[in-house]
């Protein structure tokens, strides 16, 4: 059953030119192009400092799964009514100069959204690109430039959120599952952890881990209100 609600949404991290999903984070990535602003909750770091790769300095060990056990239930009250806890989770593989991977926008529905038929859901983008310069991030040692393709059919989010609609005022709302192009810069640290930045601005996007085969990341917690 489709959910009839008016969506006013801004993705976390940067916006429009820098959002993780269409974000383009859109990031977005950057997560996507967004409508009106929303007020995020207090930032909650999601990277576990005790979870280290098995090999120091980003060796060949398996990376911790940064998408597990994401905190939610923190967006029950705020400037909006229906809403969700929001994260962007990415995993990129690097082979030579080729980059592949995915970025997922994960939403955890708050009780008011659940009461209107909302549910926990996600939108995922497939990533393909190449290694690149590090742009404005002077402390970074790796850059990736990529195109992200939204998996529209594979999303379990409400139709309006995924594809969008035209409201009574003739304005398009929702429609976050858009393709986007993005450029990230990565700071790889000796303990196997990594910080991910928007290469254009040098603004921090997320934190995660790396090894010789790639890297992953998760953004800090944010609230998104509908």
Tab-separated table of C-alpha atoms in Angstrom:
chain	number	residue	atom	x	y	z
A	1	UNK	CA	0.000	0.000	0.000
A	2	UNK	CA	1.443	3.366	-0.959
A	3	UNK	CA	1.886	5.961	1.756
A	4	UNK	CA	0.420	9.405	1.141
A	5	UNK	CA	2.609	11.895	2.893
A	6	UNK	CA	4.375	15.083	1.908
A	7	UNK	CA	8.105	14.567	1.952
A	8	UNK	CA	10.381	17.426	2.933
A	9	UNK	CA	13.815	15.972	3.194
A	10	UNK	CA	17.476	16.824	3.189
A	11	UNK	CA	20.036	14.063	3.250
A	12	UNK	CA	22.844	14.082	5.751
A	13	UNK	CA	26.396	15.155	5.027
A	14	UNK	CA	26.588	17.769	2.314
A	15	UNK	CA	23.632	18.625	0.128
A	16	UNK	CA	22.808	18.777	-3.558
A	17	UNK	CA	26.292	18.876	-5.085
A	18	UNK	CA	27.621	16.878	-2.147
A	19	UNK	CA	25.258	14.377	-0.678
A	20	UNK	CA	25.949	10.626	-0.390
A	21	UNK	CA	22.915	9.260	-2.183
A	22	UNK	CA	22.046	11.372	-4.965
A	23	UNK	CA	22.612	11.860	-2.281
A	24	UNK	CA	24.804	12.201	-4.328
A	25	UNK	CA	25.456	11.322	0.019
A	26	UNK	CA	23.900	13.436	-4.612
A	27	UNK	CA	26.241	11.695	-1.076
A	28	UNK	CA	24.109	11.889	-1.905
A	29	UNK	CA	26.328	9.816	-1.393
A	30	UNK	CA	27.127	12.596	-2.235
A	31	UNK	CA	24.675	10.356	-0.867
A	32	UNK	CA	20.609	13.190	-3.991
A	33	UNK	CA	19.066	16.520	-4.682
A	34	UNK	CA	16.844	17.492	-1.825
A	35	UNK	CA	13.913	19.747	-1.030
A	36	UNK	CA	13.512	21.810	2.150
A	37	UNK	CA	15.822	21.600	5.126
A	38	UNK	CA	15.357	19.407	8.125
A	39	UNK	CA	16.905	19.563	11.548
A	40	UNK	CA	19.200	16.626	12.366
A	41	UNK	CA	19.452	15.101	15.778
A	42	UNK	CA	22.653	15.387	17.760
A	43	UNK	CA	25.480	13.627	15.942
A	44	UNK	CA	26.135	10.105	17.125
A	45	UNK	CA	29.360	8.464	15.968
A	46	UNK	CA	28.722	4.999	14.559
A	47	UNK	CA	32.245	3.626	14.144
A	48	UNK	CA	33.263	1.303	16.967
A	49	UNK	CA	36.814	2.273	18.028
A	50	UNK	CA	37.377	-1.273	19.327
A	51	UNK	CA	36.538	-2.893	15.977
A	52	UNK	CA	39.826	-3.045	14.109
A	53	UNK	CA	40.794	-4.987	10.981
A	54	UNK	CA	42.776	-8.131	11.638
A	55	UNK	CA	45.836	-6.669	9.926
A	56	UNK	CA	47.342	-3.409	11.167
A	57	UNK	CA	47.798	-0.700	8.579
A	58	UNK	CA	45.071	-1.926	6.264
A	59	UNK	CA	46.419	-5.354	5.361
A	60	UNK	CA	44.452	-8.178	3.800
A	61	UNK	CA	42.250	-8.970	6.790
A	62	UNK	CA	38.466	-8.784	6.642
A	63	UNK	CA	36.985	-5.358	7.342
A	64	UNK	CA	34.560	-4.860	10.239
A	65	UNK	CA	30.961	-4.628	9.028
A	66	UNK	CA	30.137	-1.003	9.730
A	67	UNK	CA	26.474	-1.531	8.762
A	68	UNK	CA	25.744	-3.869	11.669
A	69	UNK	CA	23.990	-2.754	14.858
A	70	UNK	CA	23.299	0.820	13.816
A	71	UNK	CA	21.702	2.761	16.656
A	72	UNK	CA	18.104	3.801	16.072
A	73	UNK	CA	15.038	4.859	18.017
A	74	UNK	CA	16.629	8.299	18.484
A	75	UNK	CA	14.184	10.222	16.279
A	76	UNK	CA	10.857	9.812	18.050
A	77	UNK	CA	10.464	13.558	18.577
A	78	UNK	CA	11.618	16.538	16.606
A	79	UNK	CA	10.604	19.313	14.206
A	80	UNK	CA	8.685	16.787	12.119
A	81	UNK	CA	6.239	14.053	13.034
A	82	UNK	CA	6.876	11.052	10.792
A	83	UNK	CA	10.599	10.457	10.496
A	84	UNK	CA	13.452	7.995	10.632
A	85	UNK	CA	16.980	7.402	11.874
A	86	UNK	CA	19.239	7.818	8.851
A	87	UNK	CA	22.647	6.447	7.840
A	88	UNK	CA	24.630	6.010	4.641
A	89	UNK	CA	26.725	2.855	4.484
A	90	UNK	CA	29.283	2.243	1.736
A	91	UNK	CA	31.628	-0.542	0.665
A	92	UNK	CA	34.070	0.000	-2.224
A	93	UNK	CA	36.486	-2.472	-3.840
A	94	UNK	CA	39.579	-1.357	-5.746
A	95	UNK	CA	41.369	-3.433	-8.380
A	96	UNK	CA	44.161	-1.554	-10.108
A	97	UNK	CA	42.534	1.755	-11.082
A	98	UNK	CA	39.002	0.313	-11.191
A	99	UNK	CA	36.509	1.016	-8.419
A	100	UNK	CA	33.260	-0.877	-7.792
A	101	UNK	CA	30.936	-1.074	-4.835
A	102	UNK	CA	27.712	0.141	-3.289
A	103	UNK	CA	26.269	2.862	-1.118
A	104	UNK	CA	23.081	2.301	0.868
A	105	UNK	CA	20.770	4.792	2.539
A	106	UNK	CA	19.371	2.987	5.594
A	107	UNK	CA	16.252	4.351	7.310
A	108	UNK	CA	14.717	3.147	10.592
A	109	UNK	CA	11.097	4.300	10.881
A	110	UNK	CA	10.022	6.124	14.033
A	111	UNK	CA	6.710	5.205	15.753
A	112	UNK	CA	4.706	8.015	14.078
A	113	UNK	CA	5.812	6.932	10.617
A	114	UNK	CA	5.102	3.297	11.499
A	115	UNK	CA	1.579	4.299	12.584
A	116	UNK	CA	0.954	5.611	9.053
A	117	UNK	CA	2.322	2.498	7.369
A	118	UNK	CA	6.017	3.386	7.311
A	119	UNK	CA	8.694	0.770	7.891
A	120	UNK	CA	12.449	0.331	8.091
A	121	UNK	CA	13.755	0.467	4.536
A	122	UNK	CA	16.728	1.276	2.341
A	123	UNK	CA	17.721	2.612	-1.064
A	124	UNK	CA	20.926	1.253	-2.601
A	125	UNK	CA	23.212	2.557	-5.346
A	126	UNK	CA	25.688	0.504	-7.388
A	127	UNK	CA	29.016	2.256	-7.830
A	128	UNK	CA	31.475	2.104	-10.721
A	129	UNK	CA	34.457	4.387	-11.255
A	130	UNK	CA	38.219	4.866	-11.046
A	131	UNK	CA	40.872	6.002	-8.612
A	132	UNK	CA	41.489	9.752	-8.726
A	133	UNK	CA	43.187	12.696	-7.034
A	134	UNK	CA	42.310	13.682	-3.474
A	135	UNK	CA	41.018	17.165	-4.298
A	136	UNK	CA	40.756	19.538	-1.340
A	137	UNK	CA	41.705	16.907	1.245
A	138	UNK	CA	45.359	17.602	1.959
A	139	UNK	CA	45.707	14.731	4.455
A	140	UNK	CA	44.142	12.112	2.179
A	141	UNK	CA	46.158	9.577	0.215
A	142	UNK	CA	43.511	8.066	-2.078
A	143	UNK	CA	40.694	9.444	-4.205
A	144	UNK	CA	37.839	7.740	-6.057
A	145	UNK	CA	35.621	9.259	-8.719
A	146	UNK	CA	32.480	7.320	-9.589
A	147	UNK	CA	28.989	7.121	-11.035
A	148	UNK	CA	26.262	5.661	-8.783
A	149	UNK	CA	23.185	3.967	-10.255
A	150	UNK	CA	20.081	3.664	-8.082
A	151	UNK	CA	18.460	0.258	-7.702
A	152	UNK	CA	14.926	1.637	-7.881
A	153	UNK	CA	13.169	-1.700	-8.281
A	154	UNK	CA	15.086	-3.260	-5.399
A	155	UNK	CA	14.127	-0.675	-2.779
A	156	UNK	CA	11.561	-1.508	-0.107
A	157	UNK	CA	10.960	2.161	0.747
A	158	UNK	CA	7.613	3.855	-0.021
A	159	UNK	CA	7.017	4.684	-3.673
A	160	UNK	CA	6.903	8.417	-3.014
A	161	UNK	CA	10.270	8.364	-1.273
A	162	UNK	CA	11.848	6.328	-4.077
A	163	UNK	CA	10.258	7.753	-7.240
A	164	UNK	CA	8.595	10.950	-6.022
A	165	UNK	CA	5.277	12.590	-6.920
A	166	UNK	CA	3.853	15.974	-7.857
A	167	UNK	CA	1.918	17.571	-5.006
A	168	UNK	CA	-1.151	19.833	-5.223
A	169	UNK	CA	1.078	22.900	-5.641
A	170	UNK	CA	2.765	21.356	-8.669
A	171	UNK	CA	5.987	20.744	-6.774
A	172	UNK	CA	7.873	17.450	-6.922
A	173	UNK	CA	8.416	15.839	-3.524
A	174	UNK	CA	10.288	12.681	-2.619
A	175	UNK	CA	12.069	10.882	-5.415
A	176	UNK	CA	15.397	10.213	-3.703
A	177	UNK	CA	16.475	7.208	-5.809
A	178	UNK	CA	18.379	9.190	-8.425
A	179	UNK	CA	21.664	8.386	-10.148
A	180	UNK	CA	24.575	10.666	-9.277
A	181	UNK	CA	28.272	11.330	-9.818
A	182	UNK	CA	30.639	11.861	-6.900
A	183	UNK	CA	34.284	12.217	-5.912
A	184	UNK	CA	35.492	11.023	-2.499
A	185	UNK	CA	38.899	11.332	-0.853
A	186	UNK	CA	40.124	8.819	1.722
A	187	UNK	CA	42.543	9.250	4.594
A	188	UNK	CA	43.951	5.812	5.392
A	189	UNK	CA	45.450	5.601	8.874
A	190	UNK	CA	48.071	3.256	10.308
A	191	UNK	CA	45.580	1.438	12.567
A	192	UNK	CA	43.448	0.311	9.612
A	193	UNK	CA	40.740	2.934	10.102
A	194	UNK	CA	39.777	5.450	7.428
A	195	UNK	CA	38.057	8.805	7.095
A	196	UNK	CA	36.058	9.584	3.955
A	197	UNK	CA	35.776	13.164	2.690
A	198	UNK	CA	34.087	14.984	-0.163
A	199	UNK	CA	37.056	15.683	-2.420
A	200	UNK	CA	35.632	18.953	-3.759
A	201	UNK	CA	35.161	20.670	-0.399
A	202	UNK	CA	37.304	18.595	1.959
A	203	UNK	CA	34.275	18.110	4.225
A	204	UNK	CA	34.112	14.913	6.278
A	205	UNK	CA	31.489	12.433	5.085
A	206	UNK	CA	31.993	9.275	7.113
A	207	UNK	CA	34.393	6.953	8.915
A	208	UNK	CA	35.232	3.306	8.397
A	209	UNK	CA	38.089	0.940	7.612
A	210	UNK	CA	40.332	-0.045	4.720
A	211	UNK	CA	42.548	-2.846	3.517
A	212	UNK	CA	44.545	-3.464	0.356
A	213	UNK	CA	41.355	-4.391	-1.517
A	214	UNK	CA	39.188	-1.370	-0.705
A	215	UNK	CA	37.387	0.456	2.093
A	216	UNK	CA	34.028	0.877	3.804
A	217	UNK	CA	32.289	3.591	5.799
A	218	UNK	CA	29.196	4.719	7.654
A	219	UNK	CA	27.979	8.267	8.234
A	220	UNK	CA	27.093	9.582	11.680
A	221	UNK	CA	23.517	9.225	12.843
A	222	UNK	CA	20.979	11.806	11.644
A	223	UNK	CA	17.200	12.253	11.832
A	224	UNK	CA	15.147	12.755	8.672
A	225	UNK	CA	11.638	14.177	8.968
A	226	UNK	CA	8.808	13.715	6.502
